[in-house]
Amino acid sequence: MKRITTVFGVCMLLIFFSSNVLAQQNDGQKRYQPRSKKANSEMGIEGALEYYKLVRGNPTVSDIVNAQKEANLLPDGKSLTWSEIGPDNKAGRTRAILIDRNNYSTFYAGGVAGGLWQSVTAGTSWELIAPLAENYAVSCITQDNSGFIYFGTGEGFGVSTGTAAGSTSFIGGGVYKSTDASGTSFAPLSATVPATASDKWSYVYEIAASTTSNRIYACNDGGLYITDDGGTTWANPVLYPSTTPYAQTAHDVEVGSDGRVYAVVGDKFFYSPNGDVGTYIDRSIPGTSPANIGRMEIAVAPSDPNYVYASVANAFGALLNVYRSTDAGQTWTIIGPGGSDAFSVFGSNNQGVWDNTIKVFPNDKNHILLGGIDLWDWYDGGTWIQKSLWYLDPSSYYYLHADQHDIVFMPNDPNTFLHASDGGVSKSTNGGNTFQTLNRRFGTIQFYHLSCNMFDMVMGGTQDNGTIIIPGNLTTSGTAYDFLGGDGGWTAMSYIDPNVVVGTVYYGDMYRSNELGGNPKAFYSSVMGAPDPLTSSWAGFITPLYLDEQINDLNSPDSMYFYADSVSYTAGTTVVAYSKKNNNFPFTYTLEDDLNIGDSVLIQDRVQARFYVGLNGAVWMTKGLHDFSGAPDWYKVATISGTAQCMAGSEDGNYLFVGTTGGNLYRISNLCAVKDSLTGYAASQYSVVEVTRIAATTRSITSISVDPNDPNNVLYTMGNYGSATHVYYSTNALDSIPTFVNKTGNLPQMPVYASIIELHNPNTVIIGTELGIFTTTNISAASPSWVEDNSGCGRVPVYSLKQQTKNYYNNTNYGVIYAGSHGRGAFKSMSYVGLDEIQPAEATETIGVYPNPAESTTGLMFRSDETGNAVVNVYSIDGKLAISKQVNIVSGSNLVNINVSDLSSGNYLVEVRIGSVSKVGKLIKK
């Protein structure tokens, strides 16, 4: 028998539908079956660096310094306050860790874009201690004999080959020093603050403290530098080949227990008995030269400073050899030969320039650890043993995240060490036989994109930490779980079926799940070809997606039969039908004719799901996202020039805007009329879709925003430092020849990555930039005034912004804004929710409001425990009472109609007060 109910039942059905989904989502972590990360996590760092270059350009130090100075001149905004939402169990790339010499339970760790963090609980929980106003790109940390802590900034390591050759990620701000021995506040050392385009302090590769004095050593692009006065003055002590300071890039420095110094400067290995100026001797490894050295990392044995080891990656990033010297570098022996598949420390992607670290056990000069993709162990007389596997489940004792960057031994226990990687901080207490992760509240994950559902769940793609799902307020927890591995990209979450999610891995590798992340499956069809997950021939490194879902699409071209199985209906009756294509989602339909028992009528299926993916040269659409019986039908709705970089759609689903890496902006129109391949395929003579290039620039378009209330209002942003324009806006985007106007205003000359046009006020635009979040409330002005709105999140790159604009049944986050930062995790702001600010404190239940949005009349559906009178109040968004009326109610289910035709368009709070009980709902007046 077909399922049929009356209109009153739709509210109860939708509440049941949402409650059932909520229950399933709360159980999502229990049901999740992790996917093998090895299958989609072997890209390496090159793609990410290419992406950075695409959206940031090739900035000089002066570009970055000037942008920071310009930002400092802007007023602080008061409109947004951000709260961190996680993940609180996962972390991003970490290149440096330190154990406090005065308290072995105090650890420090540095995120490459997330600042300096401290744990006073031996790593069980972390807290950000660097000021939020400046999110330092921490690259190295040390502590002098007096207890003062120094950290260097700027991540200079990159790759040596490919289109990203020479590219790095985050330029730094020199060296910072704790203002006292407590290590909780820091200030920059003025002598190291970069000031020019070629400043050597832009990248600090390593920093070390003398074991016999308070001297500090620092490696930068100008060579090795020392300070004996706490950082006030610095000098290059390496005079080579005669009396001239050797000004080649220094990558590593190590200090022996007796104060001797080993340093890697350029392609050479230097030894000094005391570190003083002019005492450095060239003891380079035979067979090494500028032509075959990409990066050399060294380690000195704490128990015997004559023993020194070197891990050398060649110019292509592959392992050249691992060397050992037992006489302070006078002679060298190869202990780990390169060129072996069995001993592929830096992986098939040859990442020895990116991830390369080596350390000697403190109590055994003949025992070392070597980190690249995984961690390896060697001792004299033994063989190389691989100690970790990055692709194991994180719960495994043998799991360490891929890409090793630092190892620090516990001063009082030679078998315990901390370990830094692209996945944060880990610890071993048995010499590297097993590991545990120490990422609790170490919020340094790097998001590329995030999305949300209607219940405050957030899903996002991250750099080298895959695609993750944060449950949100369902469990009041930021603890995330995995969906996909590798480098995550754009994501999508469904409302029609909140168990359906979509995620991407680099270069268009895309998966969906109808188990809220469990059992992900690819769903391209054969007509599209197969993605090549290692090249850009298929799609961009970060592939854009867009999911448009409508629950009352009056323009839907789809139809279905409605059956009167057991009840007859008269014309004008509003019934509830169930979408045949989209998860049996309920919708209302008003019958035009009488319908007797046993009869059926063809009606419009008003529930629609249109899913888009932007590839190289094309935009594809499927209407079968919710059909998991096999690969859905895909239609190439548009052919474009170049590679899709970002997408955004109109609220009604009829328009899609696509930006490319080459700077083209396309408008794809009439999408609501697409029924099948004939009407949707771009090459079909029957295609109803119109594709128009409406703007052309010379730089990559990084984001597009469409006004939720008027698709004529469209904004796009661009990247790159040093450019004068980054924001363009149109108020006639649907015209045949739209006009886009520069709205950069007083914004600093820095990359803009993300944007939204605020739901409640089309004059308010919020953008994510290299220096965090900025807002204007006058985008319509000729030159808008922008303010910094980083309260609670700091100046961290923000790559993604999302506002939840669907006021559907039982949603819990209407108007909430989410931000995905590239270094500090995810944040949300309730500042524009509005209605919650006037919600009665005693409200305990919600009511159904339908139709919603409403033009003239809407119905309020709720239950009461008593028969009698109730008061219906309607409040405007600023808290003013707009309607108040007394109504009669009965014990049980109630449906009360109210006339809203006199209300102005906008958002309202609806309250039904029954004695001391208050029930609330939200209403949109058209």
PDB file of N, CA and C in Angstrom, residues 396-400 426-430 432-438:
ATOM      1  N   SER A 396      45.990   2.003  15.819  1.00  0.00           N
ATOM      2  CA  SER A 396      47.037   0.986  15.893  1.00  0.00           C
ATOM      3  C   SER A 396      48.240   1.513  16.667  1.00  0.00           C
ATOM      4  N   TYR A 397      48.859   0.631  17.436  1.00  0.00           N
ATOM      5  CA  TYR A 397      50.059   1.005  18.184  1.00  0.00           C
ATOM      6  C   TYR A 397      51.234   1.305  17.265  1.00  0.00           C
ATOM      7  N   TYR A 398      51.164   0.877  16.019  1.00  0.00           N
ATOM      8  CA  TYR A 398      52.278   1.046  15.089  1.00  0.00           C
ATOM      9  C   TYR A 398      52.042   2.192  14.112  1.00  0.00           C
ATOM     10  N   TYR A 399      50.992   2.959  14.360  1.00  0.00           N
ATOM     11  CA  TYR A 399      50.659   4.075  13.472  1.00  0.00           C
ATOM     12  C   TYR A 399      51.412   5.331  13.877  1.00  0.00           C
ATOM     13  N   LEU A 400      52.064   5.941  12.906  1.00  0.00           N
ATOM     14  CA  LEU A 400      52.532   7.316  12.991  1.00  0.00           C
ATOM     15  C   LEU A 400      52.073   8.016  11.722  1.00  0.00           C
ATOM     16  N   SER A 426      53.173  12.956  18.463  1.00  0.00           N
ATOM     17  CA  SER A 426      53.013  11.591  18.969  1.00  0.00           C
ATOM     18  C   SER A 426      54.094  11.318  20.002  1.00  0.00           C
ATOM     19  N   LYS A 427      53.963  10.166  20.668  1.00  0.00           N
ATOM     20  CA  LYS A 427      54.893   9.822  21.739  1.00  0.00           C
ATOM     21  C   LYS A 427      55.130   8.320  21.751  1.00  0.00           C
ATOM     22  N   SER A 428      56.368   7.950  22.028  1.00  0.00           N
ATOM     23  CA  SER A 428      56.703   6.549  22.270  1.00  0.00           C
ATOM     24  C   SER A 428      57.406   6.447  23.612  1.00  0.00           C
ATOM     25  N   THR A 429      57.054   5.438  24.389  1.00  0.00           N
ATOM     26  CA  THR A 429      57.678   5.234  25.698  1.00  0.00           C
ATOM     27  C   THR A 429      58.554   3.990  25.728  1.00  0.00           C
ATOM     28  N   ASN A 430      58.726   3.343  24.572  1.00  0.00           N
ATOM     29  CA  ASN A 430      59.516   2.108  24.534  1.00  0.00           C
ATOM     30  C   ASN A 430      60.476   2.087  23.355  1.00  0.00           C
ATOM     31  N   GLY A 432      60.320   3.423  20.435  1.00  0.00           N
ATOM     32  CA  GLY A 432      59.790   3.408  19.078  1.00  0.00           C
ATOM     33  C   GLY A 432      59.133   2.114  18.681  1.00  0.00           C
ATOM     34  N   ASN A 433      58.837   1.257  19.644  1.00  0.00           N
ATOM     35  CA  ASN A 433      58.133   0.010  19.313  1.00  0.00           C
ATOM     36  C   ASN A 433      56.630   0.237  19.153  1.00  0.00           C
ATOM     37  N   THR A 434      56.076   1.157  19.926  1.00  0.00           N
ATOM     38  CA  THR A 434      54.664   1.526  19.799  1.00  0.00           C
ATOM     39  C   THR A 434      54.545   3.034  19.991  1.00  0.00           C
ATOM     40  N   PHE A 435      53.385   3.572  19.559  1.00  0.00           N
ATOM     41  CA  PHE A 435      53.196   5.020  19.584  1.00  0.00           C
ATOM     42  C   PHE A 435      51.789   5.366  20.048  1.00  0.00           C
ATOM     43  N   GLN A 436      51.659   6.568  20.573  1.00  0.00           N
ATOM     44  CA  GLN A 436      50.348   7.113  20.883  1.00  0.00           C
ATOM     45  C   GLN A 436      50.312   8.563  20.428  1.00  0.00           C
ATOM     46  N   THR A 437      49.147   9.017  20.006  1.00  0.00           N
ATOM     47  CA  THR A 437      48.984  10.384  19.519  1.00  0.00           C
ATOM     48  C   THR A 437      48.654  11.318  20.672  1.00  0.00           C
ATOM     49  N   LEU A 438      49.245  12.522  20.637  1.00  0.00           N
ATOM     50  CA  LEU A 438      49.046  13.519  21.692  1.00  0.00           C
ATOM     51  C   LEU A 438      48.465  14.800  21.094  1.00  0.00           C
TER      52      LEU A 438
END
